[in-house]
Coordinates of C-alpha atoms in Angstrom, one line a residue:
X26 CA -37.0 -10.0 -42.2
X27 CA -40.1 -9.2 -40.1
X28 CA -40.7 -5.5 -39.3
X29 CA -37.0 -5.0 -39.0
X30 CA -36.2 -8.2 -37.2
X31 CA -33.8 -10.7 -38.9
X32 CA -33.8 -14.3 -37.9
X33 CA -30.6 -15.8 -39.3
X34 CA -31.2 -19.5 -39.8
X35 CA -29.7 -22.2 -42.1
X36 CA -29.6 -21.0 -45.7
X37 CA -31.9 -23.8 -46.9
X38 CA -34.7 -22.2 -44.8
X39 CA -34.3 -18.7 -46.2
X40 CA -35.7 -17.1 -49.4
X41 CA -33.2 -17.1 -52.2
X42 CA -32.5 -13.4 -51.9
X43 CA -31.7 -13.8 -48.2
X44 CA -29.2 -16.7 -48.4
X45 CA -26.3 -14.2 -48.4
X46 CA -26.7 -14.0 -44.6
X47 CA -24.3 -16.2 -42.5
X48 CA -25.6 -19.2 -40.7
X49 CA -26.6 -18.4 -37.1
X50 CA -29.3 -18.8 -34.5
X51 CA -29.2 -15.3 -33.1
X52 CA -31.9 -12.6 -33.4
X53 CA -30.5 -9.2 -34.4
X54 CA -31.9 -5.7 -34.1
X55 CA -29.8 -4.5 -36.9
X56 CA -32.5 -4.3 -39.5
X57 CA -32.9 -1.0 -41.3
X58 CA -36.3 -0.3 -39.8
X59 CA -35.0 -0.9 -36.3
X60 CA -32.1 1.4 -36.3
X61 CA -32.4 4.0 -33.5
X62 CA -35.2 2.1 -31.7
X63 CA -34.1 2.0 -28.1
X64 CA -37.3 0.1 -27.2
X65 CA -36.6 -2.9 -29.4
X66 CA -36.1 -6.1 -27.3
X67 CA -32.6 -7.3 -27.5
X68 CA -32.7 -10.7 -25.7
X69 CA -34.8 -13.8 -26.1
X70 CA -36.2 -13.4 -22.6
X71 CA -37.6 -10.0 -23.7
X72 CA -39.4 -11.1 -26.8
X73 CA -43.2 -10.8 -26.7
X74 CA -44.7 -13.8 -28.6
X75 CA -47.9 -11.7 -29.1
X76 CA -45.9 -9.2 -31.1
X77 CA -44.8 -11.8 -33.6
X78 CA -48.3 -13.2 -33.8
X79 CA -49.7 -9.8 -34.5
X80 CA -47.1 -9.2 -37.3
X81 CA -47.9 -12.5 -38.9
X82 CA -51.7 -11.9 -38.7
X83 CA -51.4 -8.4 -40.3
X84 CA -49.3 -9.7 -43.2
X85 CA -51.1 -9.1 -46.5
X86 CA -50.6 -12.1 -48.9
X87 CA -51.8 -9.9 -51.9
X88 CA -48.6 -8.0 -51.7
X89 CA -46.4 -11.0 -52.1
X90 CA -44.1 -11.2 -55.0
X91 CA -43.5 -14.3 -57.1
X92 CA -41.5 -15.9 -54.3
X93 CA -44.2 -15.0 -51.8
X94 CA -44.9 -18.5 -50.7
X95 CA -41.3 -18.9 -49.5
X96 CA -41.6 -15.6 -47.7
X97 CA -44.8 -16.8 -45.9
X98 CA -43.0 -20.0 -45.0
X99 CA -40.2 -17.9 -43.7
X100 CA -42.6 -16.0 -41.4
X101 CA -43.8 -19.3 -40.0
X102 CA -40.3 -20.6 -39.5
X103 CA -39.5 -17.3 -37.7
X104 CA -42.4 -17.8 -35.2
X105 CA -41.5 -21.5 -34.7
X106 CA -37.8 -20.8 -34.1
X107 CA -38.5 -18.0 -31.7
X108 CA -40.9 -20.2 -29.8
X109 CA -38.4 -23.0 -29.6
X110 CA -35.5 -20.8 -28.5
X111 CA -37.7 -18.9 -25.9
X112 CA -39.0 -22.2 -24.6
X113 CA -35.4 -23.5 -24.4
X114 CA -34.4 -20.4 -22.5
X115 CA -37.2 -20.9 -20.0
X116 CA -36.3 -24.5 -19.6
X117 CA -32.7 -23.5 -18.9
X118 CA -33.8 -21.0 -16.2
X119 CA -35.9 -23.7 -14.6
X120 CA -33.1 -26.3 -14.8
X121 CA -30.6 -23.8 -13.3
X122 CA -33.0 -22.9 -10.5
X123 CA -33.5 -26.6 -9.6
X124 CA -29.8 -27.4 -9.8
X125 CA -29.0 -25.0 -6.9
X126 CA -31.8 -26.0 -4.6
X127 CA -30.1 -26.7 -1.3
X128 CA -27.0 -24.8 -2.2
X129 CA -24.8 -23.5 -0.9
X130 CA -24.5 -25.8 2.1
X131 CA -22.8 -24.5 5.2
X132 CA -19.6 -26.5 5.7
X133 CA -18.9 -28.2 9.0
X134 CA -16.2 -26.4 11.1
X135 CA -13.0 -28.3 11.5
X136 CA -11.1 -26.2 14.0
X137 CA -11.2 -26.1 17.8
X138 CA -14.2 -23.7 17.8
X139 CA -17.5 -25.0 16.7
X140 CA -19.2 -21.6 16.5
X141 CA -18.1 -18.5 14.6
X142 CA -19.5 -15.0 15.0
X143 CA -19.4 -12.1 12.6
X144 CA -19.4 -8.3 13.2
X145 CA -19.5 -5.4 10.8
X146 CA -17.6 -2.2 11.2
X147 CA -16.0 0.6 9.3
X148 CA -12.4 1.7 9.5
X149 CA -10.7 4.9 8.3
X150 CA -7.8 4.7 5.9
X151 CA -5.9 7.4 4.1
X152 CA -7.4 11.0 4.0
X153 CA -10.2 9.9 6.3
X154 CA -11.8 7.6 3.8
X155 CA -13.7 4.7 5.4
X156 CA -14.3 1.2 4.1
X157 CA -16.4 -1.7 5.4
X158 CA -14.9 -4.6 7.3
X159 CA -16.5 -8.0 8.0
X160 CA -14.9 -9.7 11.0
X161 CA -15.1 -13.4 11.7
X162 CA -14.1 -14.6 15.1
X163 CA -14.3 -17.7 17.4
X164 CA -17.5 -17.5 19.4
X165 CA -18.9 -19.1 22.6
X166 CA -21.2 -22.0 22.4
X167 CA -22.0 -24.5 19.6
X168 CA -23.1 -23.8 16.1
X169 CA -26.8 -24.1 17.0
X170 CA -26.6 -21.8 20.0
X171 CA -29.3 -19.2 20.0
X172 CA -29.1 -15.8 21.8
X173 CA -31.7 -13.2 22.6
X174 CA -30.9 -9.7 21.4
X175 CA -32.3 -6.4 20.3
X176 CA -32.9 -6.0 16.6
X177 CA -35.4 -4.7 14.1
X178 CA -36.6 -5.9 10.8
X179 CA -35.0 -3.0 9.1
X180 CA -31.6 -3.8 10.7
X181 CA -31.8 -7.4 9.6
X182 CA -31.0 -10.4 11.9
X183 CA -31.0 -9.9 15.6
X184 CA -27.9 -10.4 17.8
X185 CA -27.0 -14.1 17.9
X186 CA -29.1 -15.0 14.8
X187 CA -27.5 -16.2 11.6
X188 CA -26.0 -13.4 9.5
X189 CA -26.8 -13.5 5.7
X190 CA -24.3 -14.8 3.3
X191 CA -24.6 -11.7 1.1
X192 CA -24.5 -8.7 3.3
X193 CA -26.7 -6.6 0.9
X194 CA -28.7 -9.5 -0.4
X195 CA -29.6 -9.4 -4.1
X196 CA -27.5 -6.3 -4.7
X197 CA -24.4 -8.2 -3.7
X198 CA -25.2 -11.3 -5.8
X199 CA -26.1 -9.2 -8.8
X200 CA -22.8 -7.3 -8.5
X201 CA -20.9 -10.6 -8.6
X202 CA -23.0 -11.8 -11.6
X203 CA -22.1 -8.6 -13.4
X204 CA -18.4 -9.4 -13.1
X205 CA -18.7 -12.7 -14.9
X206 CA -21.1 -11.5 -17.6
X207 CA -24.2 -13.2 -16.2
X208 CA -26.1 -9.9 -15.6
X209 CA -25.3 -8.6 -19.1
X210 CA -26.6 -11.8 -20.6
X211 CA -29.8 -11.8 -18.4
X212 CA -28.5 -14.6 -16.3
X213 CA -28.2 -13.0 -12.9
X214 CA -30.5 -15.6 -11.6
X215 CA -27.6 -18.1 -11.7
X216 CA -26.2 -16.4 -8.5
X217 CA -29.5 -15.0 -7.2
X218 CA -29.8 -17.9 -4.7
X219 CA -26.8 -16.6 -2.8
X220 CA -28.8 -13.5 -1.7
X221 CA -30.7 -15.5 0.8
X222 CA -28.1 -18.2 1.5
X223 CA -27.0 -19.1 5.0
X224 CA -23.6 -17.9 6.2
X225 CA -23.1 -20.2 9.2
X226 CA -22.0 -17.2 11.3
X227 CA -23.9 -15.8 14.3
X228 CA -24.3 -12.0 14.1
X229 CA -22.8 -10.0 17.0
X230 CA -22.6 -13.0 19.3
X231 CA -20.3 -13.2 22.3
X232 CA -16.7 -13.9 21.4
X233 CA -15.0 -16.9 22.9
X234 CA -12.5 -16.3 25.7
X235 CA -8.9 -16.2 24.5
X236 CA -6.0 -14.2 23.1
X237 CA -6.4 -14.7 19.4
X238 CA -4.1 -13.6 16.6
X239 CA -5.6 -11.2 14.0
X240 CA -5.5 -11.8 10.2
X241 CA -6.4 -8.7 8.1
X242 CA -7.5 -10.1 4.7
X243 CA -7.8 -8.4 1.3
X244 CA -10.1 -9.7 -1.5
X245 CA -9.1 -10.1 -5.1
X246 CA -10.0 -8.1 -8.2
X247 CA -13.8 -8.1 -8.6
X248 CA -14.2 -9.7 -5.1
X249 CA -15.9 -8.5 -1.9
X250 CA -15.9 -9.3 1.8
X251 CA -18.8 -11.9 1.3
X252 CA -17.5 -14.2 -1.4
X253 CA -15.0 -15.9 0.9
X254 CA -17.3 -16.2 3.9
X255 CA -17.1 -20.0 4.3
X256 CA -13.3 -20.1 3.8
X257 CA -12.6 -17.3 6.3
X258 CA -15.2 -18.8 8.7
X259 CA -13.2 -22.0 8.6
X260 CA -9.9 -20.1 9.4
X261 CA -11.7 -18.4 12.3
X262 CA -12.7 -21.9 13.7
X263 CA -9.0 -22.5 14.3
X264 CA -8.8 -19.7 16.8
X265 CA -8.0 -16.7 14.5
X266 CA -9.9 -13.4 14.2
X267 CA -10.2 -12.6 10.5
X268 CA -11.0 -9.0 9.4
X269 CA -12.1 -9.1 5.7
X270 CA -11.7 -5.6 4.2
X271 CA -14.0 -4.5 1.3
X272 CA -11.9 -2.1 -0.6
X273 CA -12.9 1.3 -2.1
X274 CA -10.4 1.4 -4.9
X275 CA -12.9 0.4 -7.5
X276 CA -11.9 -3.3 -7.5
X277 CA -14.8 -4.6 -5.4
X278 CA -17.7 -6.1 -7.3
X279 CA -19.8 -3.7 -5.3
X280 CA -19.5 -1.8 -2.0
X281 CA -21.3 0.9 0.0
X282 CA -19.6 4.1 1.0
X283 CA -20.0 5.9 4.3
X284 CA -22.6 8.3 2.8
X285 CA -24.7 5.3 1.8
X286 CA -24.0 5.6 -1.9
X287 CA -23.1 2.5 -3.9
X288 CA -19.7 2.0 -5.5
X289 CA -19.7 -0.5 -8.4
X290 CA -16.7 -2.3 -9.9
X291 CA -14.6 0.2 -11.9
X292 CA -16.4 3.2 -10.7
X293 CA -15.2 6.8 -11.2
X294 CA -12.8 8.2 -10.2
X295 CA -10.5 5.7 -11.9
X296 CA -7.3 4.9 -10.0
X297 CA -4.0 3.8 -11.5
X298 CA -2.6 0.4 -10.4
X299 CA -0.2 2.2 -8.0
X300 CA -3.0 4.3 -6.5
X301 CA -5.2 1.2 -6.1
X302 CA -2.6 -0.7 -4.2
X303 CA -1.8 2.3 -2.0
X304 CA -5.4 2.8 -1.0
X305 CA -5.8 -1.0 -0.4
X306 CA -2.7 -1.0 1.7
X307 CA -3.9 2.0 3.8
X308 CA -7.3 0.2 4.4
X309 CA -5.5 -3.0 5.5
X310 CA -3.3 -1.1 7.9
X311 CA -6.4 0.8 9.3
X312 CA -8.1 -2.6 10.0
X313 CA -5.2 -3.6 12.1
X314 CA -5.5 -0.7 14.5
X315 CA -7.0 -1.7 17.9
X316 CA -9.2 1.5 18.2
X317 CA -10.7 0.9 14.8
X318 CA -12.1 -2.5 15.8
X319 CA -15.3 -3.3 17.9
X320 CA -14.6 -3.0 21.6
X321 CA -15.9 -6.5 22.3
X322 CA -13.2 -8.0 20.0
X323 CA -10.4 -5.8 21.2
X324 CA -10.5 -7.7 24.5
X325 CA -9.8 -11.1 22.8
X326 CA -7.3 -10.1 20.2
X327 CA -3.5 -10.4 20.7
X328 CA -2.2 -7.3 18.9
X329 CA 1.3 -8.6 19.2
X330 CA 0.3 -11.3 16.7
X331 CA -1.2 -9.4 13.7
X332 CA -0.9 -10.8 10.2
X333 CA -2.0 -9.6 6.8
X334 CA -3.1 -11.7 3.8
X335 CA -5.1 -11.8 0.7
X336 CA -6.3 -13.7 -2.4
X337 CA -5.2 -12.9 -5.9
X338 CA -5.0 -9.1 -6.2
X339 CA -5.2 -9.0 -2.4
X340 CA -1.7 -10.6 -2.5
X341 CA 0.2 -7.6 -3.8
X342 CA -2.0 -5.3 -1.6
X343 CA -0.9 -7.3 1.5
X344 CA 2.7 -7.1 0.4
X345 CA 2.5 -3.3 0.0
X346 CA 0.8 -3.0 3.4
X347 CA 3.4 -5.1 5.1
X348 CA 6.3 -3.1 3.7
X349 CA 4.6 0.2 4.5
X350 CA 3.6 -0.7 8.1
X351 CA 7.1 -2.0 8.8
X352 CA 8.5 1.5 8.0
X353 CA 5.9 3.5 9.9
X354 CA 5.6 1.3 12.9
X355 CA 9.2 0.1 13.5
X356 CA 8.6 -0.2 17.3
X357 CA 6.3 -3.2 16.9
X358 CA 7.7 -4.4 13.5
X359 CA 4.3 -3.9 11.8
X360 CA 2.6 -7.1 10.6
X361 CA 4.2 -10.2 12.0
X362 CA 3.8 -12.2 8.8
X363 CA 1.8 -12.7 5.5
X364 CA -0.6 -15.4 4.4
X365 CA -1.3 -15.3 0.7
X366 CA -3.5 -17.4 -1.6
X367 CA -2.8 -17.4 -5.3
X368 CA -1.1 -14.0 -5.1
X369 CA -1.2 -12.1 -8.4
X370 CA 2.2 -10.7 -7.9
X371 CA 2.4 -9.7 -11.5
X372 CA -0.2 -6.9 -10.8
X373 CA 1.9 -4.8 -8.5
X374 CA 3.1 -1.3 -9.6
X375 CA 6.9 -1.0 -10.2
X376 CA 7.1 2.2 -8.1
X377 CA 5.8 0.5 -4.9
X378 CA 7.9 -1.3 -2.2
X379 CA 6.9 -5.0 -2.1
X380 CA 9.8 -6.4 -0.2
X381 CA 8.6 -6.8 3.4
X382 CA 11.0 -8.3 5.9
X383 CA 8.3 -10.5 7.5
X384 CA 7.9 -14.2 6.8
X385 CA 5.6 -15.0 4.0
X386 CA 3.5 -18.2 3.6
X387 CA 1.8 -18.6 0.2
X388 CA -0.5 -21.3 -1.0
X389 CA -1.0 -21.5 -4.8
X390 CA -3.3 -23.6 -7.0
X391 CA -2.1 -25.8 -9.8
X392 CA -2.5 -23.1 -12.5
X393 CA -0.5 -20.5 -10.6
X394 CA 2.1 -23.1 -9.7
X395 CA 2.6 -23.9 -13.4
X396 CA 3.0 -20.2 -14.2
X397 CA 5.9 -20.0 -11.8
X398 CA 4.3 -18.0 -8.9
X399 CA 6.5 -18.1 -5.9
X400 CA 6.3 -15.8 -2.9
X401 CA 8.0 -16.7 0.3
X402 CA 7.5 -20.2 1.6
X403 CA 5.3 -21.4 -1.2
X404 CA 3.1 -24.5 -1.3
X405 CA 0.9 -25.9 -4.0
X406 CA -2.5 -27.2 -3.1
X407 CA -3.0 -30.3 -5.2
X408 CA -6.1 -30.2 -7.4
X409 CA -7.0 -26.6 -6.6
X410 CA -7.9 -23.7 -9.0
X411 CA -8.1 -20.0 -8.4
X412 CA -11.7 -20.1 -7.3
X413 CA -11.0 -22.7 -4.6
X414 CA -9.6 -19.9 -2.3
X415 CA -13.0 -18.3 -2.2
X416 CA -16.4 -20.0 -1.9
X417 CA -17.2 -20.3 -5.7
X418 CA -17.0 -24.1 -5.8
X419 CA -19.7 -24.4 -3.0
X420 CA -22.2 -22.1 -4.7
X421 CA -23.7 -24.9 -6.9
X422 CA -23.2 -28.7 -7.4
X423 CA -19.8 -29.7 -8.6
X424 CA -21.2 -31.1 -11.8
X425 CA -22.1 -27.5 -12.6
X426 CA -19.0 -25.7 -11.2
X427 CA -16.4 -28.0 -12.7
X428 CA -17.5 -27.7 -16.3
X429 CA -17.7 -24.0 -15.7
X430 CA -14.0 -24.1 -14.9
X431 CA -13.3 -24.4 -18.6
X432 CA -14.4 -20.7 -18.8
X433 CA -13.4 -19.4 -15.4
X434 CA -11.2 -21.3 -12.9
X435 CA -13.9 -21.9 -10.4
X436 CA -13.3 -25.4 -9.0
X437 CA -10.4 -27.8 -9.3
X438 CA -10.7 -31.6 -9.2
X439 CA -10.1 -31.9 -5.4
X440 CA -12.9 -31.7 -2.9
X441 CA -13.4 -28.0 -2.3
X442 CA -14.2 -28.6 1.4
X443 CA -11.0 -30.4 1.8
X444 CA -9.1 -27.5 0.2
X445 CA -10.7 -25.0 2.6
X446 CA -9.9 -27.2 5.6
X447 CA -6.3 -27.8 4.5
X448 CA -5.6 -24.1 3.8
X449 CA -7.3 -23.0 7.1
X450 CA -5.4 -25.4 9.2
X451 CA -2.1 -24.5 7.4
X452 CA -2.7 -20.8 8.2
X453 CA -3.1 -21.6 11.9
X454 CA 0.1 -23.7 11.7
X455 CA 2.0 -20.9 10.1
X456 CA 0.9 -18.4 12.7
X457 CA 1.8 -20.7 15.6
X458 CA 5.3 -21.4 14.1
X459 CA 6.0 -17.6 13.6
X460 CA 4.6 -16.7 17.1
X461 CA 6.8 -19.4 18.7
X462 CA 10.0 -18.1 16.9
X463 CA 11.9 -15.6 19.0
X464 CA 13.4 -13.9 16.0
X465 CA 10.7 -13.3 13.4
X466 CA 13.4 -12.5 10.9
X467 CA 14.9 -16.0 11.1
X468 CA 13.2 -16.9 7.9
X469 CA 15.0 -20.1 7.2
X470 CA 14.3 -21.5 10.6
X471 CA 10.7 -20.6 10.3
X472 CA 10.5 -22.3 6.9
X473 CA 12.1 -25.5 8.2
X474 CA 9.7 -25.6 11.2
X475 CA 6.8 -24.9 8.9
X476 CA 7.8 -27.7 6.5
X477 CA 8.0 -30.1 9.4
X478 CA 4.6 -29.0 10.8
X479 CA 2.9 -29.2 7.4
X480 CA 4.3 -32.6 6.5
X481 CA 1.0 -34.4 7.5
X482 CA -1.0 -32.1 5.3
X483 CA -1.5 -34.3 2.3
X484 CA -2.8 -31.6 -0.1
X485 CA 0.1 -29.2 0.4
X486 CA 3.5 -29.7 -1.2
X487 CA 6.4 -27.3 -0.7
X488 CA 7.5 -25.8 -4.1
X489 CA 9.5 -22.9 -2.6
X490 CA 12.3 -21.8 -5.0
X491 CA 14.8 -19.4 -3.6
X492 CA 16.6 -18.8 -6.8
X493 CA 16.0 -15.2 -8.0
X494 CA 15.1 -16.2 -11.6
X495 CA 12.1 -18.1 -10.3
X496 CA 10.7 -15.0 -8.6
X497 CA 11.0 -12.6 -11.5
X498 CA 7.9 -10.6 -12.0
X499 CA 7.6 -11.6 -15.7
X500 CA 7.1 -15.2 -14.6
X501 CA 4.2 -14.4 -12.4
X502 CA 0.7 -13.8 -13.7
X503 CA -1.4 -10.7 -13.6
X504 CA -4.9 -11.6 -12.5
X505 CA -7.4 -11.0 -15.3
X506 CA -11.1 -10.6 -15.2
X507 CA -12.6 -11.2 -11.8
X508 CA -12.1 -13.6 -8.9
X509 CA -15.7 -14.7 -9.0

């Protein structure tokens, strides 16, 4: 024990009277002299080696007891151990920083359109509350097309320039790091490189000419409208406008409210599951209203072909929104269909209507498939995990992300780029099948047509089970933790 610090090392290295402590390599602030000291460093990265040197130099050997030599040796062992651990931590930081050099890499677009634009807007949901929406859309020109436009350094990129991957820079990446415990452990730097990463999307560029369907998309628990940028950009390349909503129900890793204040994950006021889903549904419905979207995009969107979708917790949110809009907008039938990715259907509230009449197309990863998740026409994407339906596998080399999947399901064994391409093209196929069907309620015909159209898609296998016992809520998982 050094001025209240305790280094717990193997018993053979400790004085006799200290061998009662368990074997460990952690430094603790629980010493009696340290209790109540808020200024005491609590992490290896915060330890000042000079402080230890000073304590050792001020040690008075004349006050040693008969076992003083072993105590002095213990002080030396303390300094050596701290030096080794601090050096190891520094080496880890350097190694982590080097491993993500060049990552993430912007994926090539596989759809008809080789340039995707992005616009930001706000829409108003229930009780006048507004939320942020990030809209991906097919754009004119090639991926390397440059445009002149007005802009300021304060406002960020100019019109036509590449938008950032993280809308709010390091604040966004730190918010995501907090959801997986990196920030609390002093490891926010593991996601810091995303703050300045390229998005592959041109800000406020001119939309391509067309009459495109609209997909309103809901992020998962702990997600945001940035972390699926590459995936949603890929969907947009197939001729679909995607409006990614960043929810204000406290489930986003971080968002910014209309008054400029920040709302972190789990912020007060706390909402019940039912209240969360109702607010999410209201925000999804608002993002489908023509007058709430930028004027430049309204001219190229086919508002008779509006779909809703989501990932993980975004799945039940989309289901509630579809059921609600069908009732309030009977003239147009509400959303025309649903596109879900690993829907966490076990998270819905029992008092909410989640039985929309529209056709549903779900793609699930291997883990959700094994847990019995089925929602509408359900296909399993071979070799995919939960994180494959956002951009997580692309944030770092696969030799980093795949081992990480033993802790959080970040990346399955299949090439993540192939999964994004397969899921994006399948979404476009589903929309074309539903749009071509005269009777949108002819679900069996839609499913037969979809099965035939998706037959060449080697990664997707139909696992639709129409028996009621396979769709019981207790057989479907509730998403836990975050979708980061």
